Amino acid sequence: MKQASELETFKTQINLVEYAQTQGYEIDLKKSSQNCIVLKDHLGDKILIGVDQKDGHYFYSSVKDDRDKGSIIDFIQKRRSLNLGEVRKELRPWVEGSYTATYKHSEAAPKPKPTTKDRHKIIAQFDSMKEIANHVYLNARGINRDTIESDRFNGTIYTDSRNNVIFPHRDREGICGYEIRNQQFKGFSEGGTKGLWHSTATTEDKRLVICESPIDCLSYYRFFDDGQTRYFATGGTLSENQKDLIRGAFEKIHKQGGQIVIATDRDEAGEKLALELAKFAPEGSQISREVPDYQKDWNEALIVALVEQQKTRERSRGPEL
C-alpha cells in the first residue's frame, strides 16, 4: 500500500468516534447531533468529531484548545506523541480487519453525517458559550430578567467569553450560526449561515410571531405574552434556506389551528419582508401584520413605553419632602 493512499484510508475508513472510545472517551448523547458527535474523557478533555463532506475525512476539534484539531493522525500524535511510522502501525489493524476491541459498547459507534468544517467550527464555538439568566445589554434594551429566564426562551440566549449576547440560529440539522450583540457591535458568526432564531414551542401554542430580530421577539413578548405564542426571528433579509425553514414553521402552527403574526419593522424594508413572509403561509392560514403605532420596531416601542411608565410613577409620587 502506498504511503499517501494508506493515510487517506486511515482518514476516511476508520471511524474516529470508535477510535476515540478505545482511548477512554465517552459520547455525550445530550450534546451530540447527527453531524457532530461530542465526546469527553475522564481528564476533562472534550472533543467534537465530524465527517468533512468535501473529502470524507473524519476530523475532530478540541473545545478547550482551538489548535488541537485535525484528522485521526493528528488526534493520535497530539495525545500519544507517536511519530508517523508508529501511527501507521497503530492504525493498520483497523483497516486490515485484524483489530480486536478490548471493550464492549451496547451500541455501535455512530458515524456523523457529513458536514462542512465551517459548520463544525460554529458548533465547537457555540459549545463553549453559556446560557444566561440576565445581561446588562438586554436590560438596557428593556428586556428584564423574568423574560430572559422564561421557559419560552430556554436555550435561546447565551453569552460568549467577551460577554457578548449570543442568539443562536438553527436549521434542520441544529446550530448553523449565531448573532452577536452588544452596545457597540452587531454581527453574525464568521463561517456560519443564517437559519432561524426561535423560542421553544408547545402543542398548546395558538400563535406564531415572526420578527426581524430576537430583540424584537423578546420585546413583543413583554407587551403581549399569553403563554401560547412561539417566536421566530430571521436576522434580516431571507436566504433560500431560511425560506424553507419558515414554510415548515408556518405549516406546523397552521396544523395546530394557530395564527401567524408578522411583526417586522414599521418601515419600507419591514413591509417588503412582511409581504415576502406572507407568501410562505399555507393556504387558508390565519395571518396578520402587527406593527407599533409610532416607533420603527417593537424594541423601540418597548423602550418608549418603559420610559413613559417610569414618568407616570414619578408623577404619582408627587413632590418629595
mmCIF file of C-alpha atoms in Angstrom:
data_model
loop_
_atom_site.group_PDB
_atom_site.id
_atom_site.type_symbol
_atom_site.label_atom_id
_atom_site.label_comp_id
_atom_site.label_asym_id
_atom_site.label_seq_id
_atom_site.Cartn_x
_atom_site.Cartn_y
_atom_site.Cartn_z
ATOM 1 C CA MET A 1 0.000 0.000 0.000
ATOM 2 C CA LYS A 2 1.440 3.352 -0.993
ATOM 3 C CA GLN A 3 2.080 5.677 1.930
ATOM 4 C CA ALA A 4 -0.162 8.518 0.722
ATOM 5 C CA SER A 5 -3.092 6.251 -0.079
ATOM 6 C CA GLU A 6 -2.639 4.471 3.244
ATOM 7 C CA LEU A 7 -3.000 7.747 5.131
ATOM 8 C CA GLU A 8 -6.069 8.587 3.055
ATOM 9 C CA THR A 9 -7.585 5.235 4.000
ATOM 10 C CA PHE A 10 -6.939 5.883 7.687
ATOM 11 C CA LYS A 11 -8.677 9.267 7.464
ATOM 12 C CA THR A 12 -11.754 8.017 5.617
ATOM 13 C CA GLN A 13 -12.267 4.401 6.662
ATOM 14 C CA ILE A 14 -11.586 4.452 10.403
ATOM 15 C CA ASN A 15 -14.474 5.793 12.448
ATOM 16 C CA LEU A 16 -12.758 8.352 14.664
ATOM 17 C CA VAL A 17 -15.646 8.163 17.121
ATOM 18 C CA GLU A 18 -14.973 4.474 17.669
ATOM 19 C CA TYR A 19 -11.217 5.012 17.876
ATOM 20 C CA ALA A 20 -11.661 7.784 20.459
ATOM 21 C CA GLN A 21 -13.790 5.432 22.540
ATOM 22 C CA THR A 22 -10.885 2.973 22.692
ATOM 23 C CA GLN A 23 -8.807 5.830 24.131
ATOM 24 C CA GLY A 24 -11.171 6.410 27.036
ATOM 25 C CA TYR A 25 -13.589 8.926 25.513
ATOM 26 C CA GLU A 26 -17.324 8.579 26.055
ATOM 27 C CA ILE A 27 -20.118 10.021 23.923
ATOM 28 C CA ASP A 28 -22.169 12.868 25.386
ATOM 29 C CA LEU A 29 -25.570 11.941 23.960
ATOM 30 C CA LYS A 30 -27.274 15.143 25.100
ATOM 31 C CA LYS A 31 -24.753 17.367 23.314
ATOM 32 C CA SER A 32 -24.260 15.241 20.193
ATOM 33 C CA SER A 33 -26.180 15.734 16.951
ATOM 34 C CA GLN A 34 -26.401 13.852 13.667
ATOM 35 C CA ASN A 35 -23.437 15.754 12.198
ATOM 36 C CA CYS A 36 -21.363 16.365 15.320
ATOM 37 C CA ILE A 37 -20.506 13.751 17.949
ATOM 38 C CA VAL A 38 -19.357 15.164 21.294
ATOM 39 C CA LEU A 39 -17.055 13.055 23.469
ATOM 40 C CA LYS A 40 -15.359 13.558 26.849
ATOM 41 C CA ASP A 41 -12.634 11.700 28.714
ATOM 42 C CA HIS A 42 -12.038 11.357 32.462
ATOM 43 C CA LEU A 43 -9.338 14.061 32.387
ATOM 44 C CA GLY A 44 -11.791 16.712 31.236
ATOM 45 C CA ASP A 45 -10.838 16.785 27.554
ATOM 46 C CA LYS A 46 -13.809 17.440 25.310
ATOM 47 C CA ILE A 47 -13.764 16.898 21.541
ATOM 48 C CA LEU A 48 -16.182 17.217 18.649
ATOM 49 C CA ILE A 49 -15.993 14.773 15.734
ATOM 50 C CA GLY A 50 -17.424 15.182 12.256
ATOM 51 C CA VAL A 51 -17.001 13.995 8.673
ATOM 52 C CA ASP A 52 -15.958 16.528 6.022
ATOM 53 C CA GLN A 53 -18.460 16.473 3.165
ATOM 54 C CA LYS A 54 -15.738 17.561 0.707
ATOM 55 C CA ASP A 55 -13.313 14.652 1.104
ATOM 56 C CA GLY A 56 -14.983 12.208 3.508
ATOM 57 C CA HIS A 57 -12.260 12.640 6.145
ATOM 58 C CA TYR A 58 -13.144 12.187 9.789
ATOM 59 C CA PHE A 59 -11.941 15.244 11.697
ATOM 60 C CA TYR A 60 -12.017 16.466 15.272
ATOM 61 C CA SER A 61 -11.567 19.659 17.246
ATOM 62 C CA SER A 62 -10.992 20.271 20.930
ATOM 63 C CA VAL A 63 -13.356 22.596 22.748
ATOM 64 C CA LYS A 64 -10.618 23.770 25.120
ATOM 65 C CA ASP A 65 -7.760 24.297 22.629
ATOM 66 C CA ASP A 66 -8.506 25.598 19.132
ATOM 67 C CA ARG A 67 -5.037 24.435 17.992
ATOM 68 C CA ASP A 68 -5.905 20.840 18.843
ATOM 69 C CA LYS A 69 -7.738 19.697 15.715
ATOM 70 C CA GLY A 70 -7.354 17.702 12.508
ATOM 71 C CA SER A 71 -7.557 14.083 11.331
ATOM 72 C CA ILE A 72 -7.185 10.805 13.186
ATOM 73 C CA ILE A 73 -3.424 11.165 12.582
ATOM 74 C CA ASP A 74 -3.359 14.479 14.449
ATOM 75 C CA PHE A 75 -5.582 13.073 17.184
ATOM 76 C CA ILE A 76 -3.109 10.283 17.937
ATOM 77 C CA GLN A 77 0.031 12.399 17.668
ATOM 78 C CA LYS A 78 -1.383 15.084 19.980
ATOM 79 C CA ARG A 79 -2.335 12.596 22.669
ATOM 80 C CA ARG A 80 0.267 9.845 22.428
ATOM 81 C CA SER A 81 3.284 11.639 20.912
ATOM 82 C CA LEU A 82 3.771 8.935 18.267
ATOM 83 C CA ASN A 83 5.721 9.593 15.083
ATOM 84 C CA LEU A 84 4.084 8.941 11.713
ATOM 85 C CA GLY A 85 5.573 5.458 11.389
ATOM 86 C CA GLU A 86 4.225 4.484 14.807
ATOM 87 C CA VAL A 87 0.812 5.906 13.902
ATOM 88 C CA ARG A 88 0.752 3.711 10.783
ATOM 89 C CA LYS A 89 1.470 0.600 12.878
ATOM 90 C CA GLU A 90 -1.256 1.643 15.306
ATOM 91 C CA LEU A 91 -3.910 2.047 12.619
ATOM 92 C CA ARG A 92 -3.146 -0.737 10.130
ATOM 93 C CA PRO A 93 -5.049 -3.379 12.121
ATOM 94 C CA TRP A 94 -8.124 -1.131 11.913
ATOM 95 C CA VAL A 95 -8.187 -1.183 8.107
ATOM 96 C CA GLU A 96 -6.904 -4.741 7.696
ATOM 97 C CA GLY A 97 -9.657 -6.145 9.888
ATOM 98 C CA SER A 98 -7.287 -7.612 12.463
ATOM 99 C CA TYR A 99 -8.046 -5.138 15.262
ATOM 100 C CA THR A 100 -9.961 -6.634 18.185
ATOM 101 C CA ALA A 101 -11.663 -4.267 20.616
ATOM 102 C CA THR A 102 -10.836 -4.748 24.283
ATOM 103 C CA TYR A 103 -14.048 -3.034 25.339
ATOM 104 C CA LYS A 104 -17.715 -3.506 24.526
ATOM 105 C CA HIS A 105 -20.439 -0.912 23.942
ATOM 106 C CA SER A 106 -24.132 -1.668 23.842
ATOM 107 C CA GLU A 107 -24.437 0.205 20.535
ATOM 108 C CA ALA A 108 -22.155 0.633 17.536
ATOM 109 C CA ALA A 109 -20.230 3.897 17.353
ATOM 110 C CA PRO A 110 -22.279 6.407 15.344
ATOM 111 C CA LYS A 111 -20.973 7.801 12.077
ATOM 112 C CA PRO A 112 -21.543 11.556 11.831
ATOM 113 C CA LYS A 113 -23.498 12.845 8.864
ATOM 114 C CA PRO A 114 -21.060 14.675 6.528
ATOM 115 C CA THR A 115 -20.887 18.415 7.111
ATOM 116 C CA THR A 116 -18.632 21.390 6.432
ATOM 117 C CA LYS A 117 -15.681 22.308 8.606
ATOM 118 C CA ASP A 118 -17.154 25.804 8.916
ATOM 119 C CA ARG A 119 -20.284 24.373 10.494
ATOM 120 C CA HIS A 120 -18.212 22.167 12.758
ATOM 121 C CA LYS A 121 -16.256 25.256 13.837
ATOM 122 C CA ILE A 122 -19.507 27.058 14.665
ATOM 123 C CA ILE A 123 -20.691 24.102 16.759
ATOM 124 C CA ALA A 124 -17.365 23.999 18.622
ATOM 125 C CA GLN A 125 -17.518 27.734 19.331
ATOM 126 C CA PHE A 126 -21.113 27.543 20.488
ATOM 127 C CA ASP A 127 -20.370 24.615 22.787
ATOM 128 C CA SER A 128 -18.115 26.874 24.878
ATOM 129 C CA MET A 129 -20.836 29.510 25.371
ATOM 130 C CA LYS A 130 -23.053 29.765 28.425
ATOM 131 C CA GLU A 131 -26.770 30.285 28.713
ATOM 132 C CA ILE A 132 -27.547 33.487 30.604
ATOM 133 C CA ALA A 133 -30.067 34.496 33.247
ATOM 134 C CA ASN A 134 -29.563 38.238 32.833
ATOM 135 C CA HIS A 135 -27.412 40.719 30.906
ATOM 136 C CA VAL A 136 -26.785 44.462 31.140
ATOM 137 C CA TYR A 137 -27.123 44.925 27.363
ATOM 138 C CA LEU A 138 -30.542 43.279 27.298
ATOM 139 C CA ASN A 139 -31.635 45.247 30.368
ATOM 140 C CA ALA A 140 -30.655 48.465 28.571
ATOM 141 C CA ARG A 141 -32.937 47.397 25.715
ATOM 142 C CA GLY A 142 -35.831 46.875 28.119
ATOM 143 C CA ILE A 143 -35.529 43.093 28.346
ATOM 144 C CA ASN A 144 -35.777 42.108 32.002
ATOM 145 C CA ARG A 145 -34.585 39.037 33.860
ATOM 146 C CA ASP A 146 -38.055 37.468 34.010
ATOM 147 C CA THR A 147 -38.202 37.493 30.216
ATOM 148 C CA ILE A 148 -34.699 36.075 29.776
ATOM 149 C CA GLU A 149 -35.387 33.296 32.305
ATOM 150 C CA SER A 150 -38.808 32.444 30.885
ATOM 151 C CA ASP A 151 -39.282 28.819 29.852
ATOM 152 C CA ARG A 152 -40.333 30.173 26.470
ATOM 153 C CA PHE A 153 -36.759 31.318 25.824
ATOM 154 C CA ASN A 154 -34.921 28.432 27.445
ATOM 155 C CA GLY A 155 -31.811 27.572 25.398
ATOM 156 C CA THR A 156 -32.085 30.607 23.104
ATOM 157 C CA ILE A 157 -29.932 33.335 24.716
ATOM 158 C CA TYR A 158 -26.235 32.864 25.512
ATOM 159 C CA THR A 159 -23.064 34.814 26.210
ATOM 160 C CA ASP A 160 -19.526 34.274 24.922
ATOM 161 C CA SER A 161 -16.114 34.787 26.554
ATOM 162 C CA ARG A 162 -16.260 38.506 25.687
ATOM 163 C CA ASN A 163 -19.648 38.922 27.379
ATOM 164 C CA ASN A 164 -21.456 39.487 24.089
ATOM 165 C CA VAL A 165 -25.073 38.378 23.894
ATOM 166 C CA ILE A 166 -25.418 35.405 21.540
ATOM 167 C CA PHE A 167 -28.605 34.437 19.720
ATOM 168 C CA PRO A 168 -28.143 31.001 18.081
ATOM 169 C CA HIS A 169 -29.624 30.278 14.659
ATOM 170 C CA ARG A 170 -30.735 26.750 13.900
ATOM 171 C CA ASP A 171 -31.724 24.828 10.789
ATOM 172 C CA ARG A 172 -32.967 21.261 10.411
ATOM 173 C CA GLU A 173 -29.558 19.897 11.423
ATOM 174 C CA GLY A 174 -29.038 22.071 14.513
ATOM 175 C CA ILE A 175 -26.822 25.068 15.226
ATOM 176 C CA CYS A 176 -25.702 26.743 11.988
ATOM 177 C CA GLY A 177 -24.609 30.205 13.136
ATOM 178 C CA TYR A 178 -25.307 32.891 15.702
ATOM 179 C CA GLU A 179 -25.995 36.594 16.035
ATOM 180 C CA ILE A 180 -23.604 38.619 18.208
ATOM 181 C CA ARG A 181 -24.867 41.686 20.084
ATOM 182 C CA ASN A 182 -23.504 44.288 22.481
ATOM 183 C CA GLN A 183 -23.756 48.047 22.898
ATOM 184 C CA GLN A 184 -21.115 48.789 20.243
ATOM 185 C CA PHE A 185 -21.344 45.806 17.898
ATOM 186 C CA LYS A 186 -23.869 43.885 15.835
ATOM 187 C CA GLY A 187 -22.684 40.951 13.744
ATOM 188 C CA PHE A 188 -23.003 37.319 12.716
ATOM 189 C CA SER A 189 -20.639 34.409 13.314
ATOM 190 C CA GLU A 190 -17.838 34.107 10.762
ATOM 191 C CA GLY A 191 -18.322 30.960 8.687
ATOM 192 C CA GLY A 192 -21.876 30.489 9.951
ATOM 193 C CA THR A 193 -25.081 30.579 7.936
ATOM 194 C CA LYS A 194 -28.422 32.079 8.866
ATOM 195 C CA GLY A 195 -31.137 29.700 9.919
ATOM 196 C CA LEU A 196 -33.834 30.922 12.287
ATOM 197 C CA TRP A 197 -33.591 32.044 15.876
ATOM 198 C CA HIS A 198 -36.614 30.641 17.655
ATOM 199 C CA SER A 199 -38.155 30.165 21.069
ATOM 200 C CA THR A 200 -39.396 26.907 22.499
ATOM 201 C CA ALA A 201 -42.766 25.641 21.282
ATOM 202 C CA THR A 202 -45.618 23.675 22.834
ATOM 203 C CA THR A 203 -48.618 21.772 21.495
ATOM 204 C CA GLU A 204 -50.812 24.373 23.236
ATOM 205 C CA ASP A 205 -49.484 27.285 21.156
ATOM 206 C CA LYS A 206 -52.120 29.315 19.302
ATOM 207 C CA ARG A 207 -49.868 31.906 17.655
ATOM 208 C CA LEU A 208 -46.541 32.222 15.879
ATOM 209 C CA VAL A 209 -44.925 35.671 15.889
ATOM 210 C CA ILE A 210 -42.102 36.318 13.432
ATOM 211 C CA CYS A 211 -39.865 39.398 13.705
ATOM 212 C CA GLU A 212 -36.656 40.585 12.109
ATOM 213 C CA SER A 213 -34.560 40.308 15.290
ATOM 214 C CA PRO A 214 -34.566 38.265 18.504
ATOM 215 C CA ILE A 215 -34.624 41.554 20.454
ATOM 216 C CA ASP A 216 -37.926 42.431 18.782
ATOM 217 C CA CYS A 217 -39.328 38.994 19.663
ATOM 218 C CA LEU A 218 -38.363 39.466 23.308
ATOM 219 C CA SER A 219 -39.901 42.952 23.249
ATOM 220 C CA TYR A 220 -43.152 41.695 21.715
ATOM 221 C CA TYR A 221 -43.246 39.033 24.427
ATOM 222 C CA ARG A 222 -43.025 41.747 27.106
ATOM 223 C CA PHE A 223 -46.038 43.505 25.595
ATOM 224 C CA PHE A 224 -48.296 40.589 24.754
ATOM 225 C CA ASP A 225 -47.197 37.341 26.456
ATOM 226 C CA ASP A 226 -50.154 34.995 26.682
ATOM 227 C CA GLY A 227 -48.355 31.709 27.320
ATOM 228 C CA GLN A 228 -49.486 30.338 23.947
ATOM 229 C CA THR A 229 -47.165 32.067 21.480
ATOM 230 C CA ARG A 230 -43.940 30.854 19.866
ATOM 231 C CA TYR A 231 -41.413 33.275 18.398
ATOM 232 C CA PHE A 232 -39.119 33.317 15.358
ATOM 233 C CA ALA A 233 -36.570 35.842 14.063
ATOM 234 C CA THR A 234 -34.973 35.940 10.629
ATOM 235 C CA GLY A 235 -31.984 38.178 11.326
ATOM 236 C CA GLY A 236 -32.951 40.415 8.402
ATOM 237 C CA THR A 237 -33.448 39.529 4.745
ATOM 238 C CA LEU A 238 -34.093 35.912 3.798
ATOM 239 C CA SER A 239 -31.840 33.257 2.305
ATOM 240 C CA GLU A 240 -33.246 30.294 0.359
ATOM 241 C CA ASN A 241 -32.509 28.019 3.317
ATOM 242 C CA GLN A 242 -34.466 30.315 5.633
ATOM 243 C CA LYS A 243 -37.451 30.359 3.288
ATOM 244 C CA ASP A 244 -37.699 26.579 3.534
ATOM 245 C CA LEU A 245 -37.465 26.713 7.339
ATOM 246 C CA ILE A 246 -40.165 29.393 7.515
ATOM 247 C CA ARG A 247 -42.516 27.326 5.344
ATOM 248 C CA GLY A 248 -42.064 24.436 7.754
ATOM 249 C CA ALA A 249 -42.668 26.608 10.827
ATOM 250 C CA PHE A 250 -45.805 28.146 9.310
ATOM 251 C CA GLU A 251 -47.161 24.728 8.339
ATOM 252 C CA LYS A 252 -46.741 23.421 11.893
ATOM 253 C CA ILE A 253 -48.659 26.249 13.558
ATOM 254 C CA HIS A 254 -51.322 26.092 10.822
ATOM 255 C CA LYS A 255 -51.872 22.387 11.516
ATOM 256 C CA GLN A 256 -52.410 23.280 15.194
ATOM 257 C CA GLY A 257 -55.097 25.759 14.140
ATOM 258 C CA GLY A 258 -52.914 28.680 15.139
ATOM 259 C CA GLN A 259 -52.437 32.210 13.861
ATOM 260 C CA ILE A 260 -49.367 33.677 12.132
ATOM 261 C CA VAL A 261 -48.398 37.206 13.179
ATOM 262 C CA ILE A 262 -45.862 39.055 11.025
ATOM 263 C CA ALA A 263 -44.242 41.664 13.292
ATOM 264 C CA THR A 264 -41.463 43.029 11.103
ATOM 265 C CA ASP A 265 -40.279 46.651 11.267
ATOM 266 C CA ARG A 266 -42.548 49.598 10.550
ATOM 267 C CA ASP A 267 -40.585 50.837 7.534
ATOM 268 C CA GLU A 268 -40.233 50.142 3.828
ATOM 269 C CA ALA A 269 -37.834 47.222 4.311
ATOM 270 C CA GLY A 270 -40.061 45.722 7.006
ATOM 271 C CA GLU A 271 -43.118 45.991 4.782
ATOM 272 C CA LYS A 272 -41.279 44.336 1.906
ATOM 273 C CA LEU A 273 -40.170 41.481 4.177
ATOM 274 C CA ALA A 274 -43.710 41.094 5.528
ATOM 275 C CA LEU A 275 -45.104 40.662 2.022
ATOM 276 C CA GLU A 276 -42.442 38.053 1.280
ATOM 277 C CA LEU A 277 -43.121 36.148 4.510
ATOM 278 C CA ALA A 278 -46.850 36.047 3.823
ATOM 279 C CA LYS A 279 -46.173 34.053 0.649
ATOM 280 C CA PHE A 280 -44.865 31.126 2.718
ATOM 281 C CA ALA A 281 -48.056 30.681 4.746
ATOM 282 C CA PRO A 282 -50.215 27.666 3.838
ATOM 283 C CA GLU A 283 -53.472 28.317 2.023
ATOM 284 C CA GLY A 284 -56.226 29.221 4.466
ATOM 285 C CA SER A 285 -53.843 30.423 7.190
ATOM 286 C CA GLN A 286 -54.923 32.971 9.774
ATOM 287 C CA ILE A 287 -52.309 35.637 9.115
ATOM 288 C CA SER A 288 -51.974 39.252 10.241
ATOM 289 C CA ARG A 289 -49.439 42.073 10.290
ATOM 290 C CA GLU A 290 -48.731 43.907 13.550
ATOM 291 C CA VAL A 291 -46.502 46.975 13.916
ATOM 292 C CA PRO A 292 -46.081 49.590 16.668
ATOM 293 C CA ASP A 293 -48.281 52.686 16.355
ATOM 294 C CA TYR A 294 -45.393 55.116 16.077
ATOM 295 C CA GLN A 295 -41.975 53.513 16.571
ATOM 296 C CA LYS A 296 -39.906 51.689 13.943
ATOM 297 C CA ASP A 297 -39.829 48.314 15.714
ATOM 298 C CA TRP A 298 -41.070 46.530 18.803
ATOM 299 C CA ASN A 299 -37.927 47.181 20.816
ATOM 300 C CA GLU A 300 -38.139 50.927 20.239
ATOM 301 C CA ALA A 301 -41.801 50.747 21.251
ATOM 302 C CA LEU A 302 -40.886 48.866 24.432
ATOM 303 C CA ILE A 303 -38.221 51.375 25.454
ATOM 304 C CA VAL A 304 -40.628 54.295 24.921
ATOM 305 C CA ALA A 305 -43.338 52.501 26.924
ATOM 306 C CA LEU A 306 -40.953 51.830 29.812
ATOM 307 C CA VAL A 307 -39.807 55.465 29.885
ATOM 308 C CA GLU A 308 -43.429 56.641 29.975
ATOM 309 C CA GLN A 309 -44.190 54.112 32.695
ATOM 310 C CA GLN A 310 -41.335 55.468 34.792
ATOM 311 C CA LYS A 311 -42.506 59.071 34.303
ATOM 312 C CA THR A 312 -46.008 58.091 35.406
ATOM 313 C CA ARG A 313 -44.629 56.505 38.566
ATOM 314 C CA GLU A 314 -42.620 59.605 39.371
ATOM 315 C CA ARG A 315 -45.625 61.896 38.844
ATOM 316 C CA SER A 316 -47.822 59.726 41.050
ATOM 317 C CA ARG A 317 -45.382 60.074 43.933
ATOM 318 C CA GLY A 318 -45.734 63.849 43.954
ATOM 319 C CA PRO A 319 -43.034 66.195 45.250
ATOM 320 C CA GLU A 320 -40.688 64.711 47.790
ATOM 321 C CA LEU A 321 -40.488 66.431 51.171
#
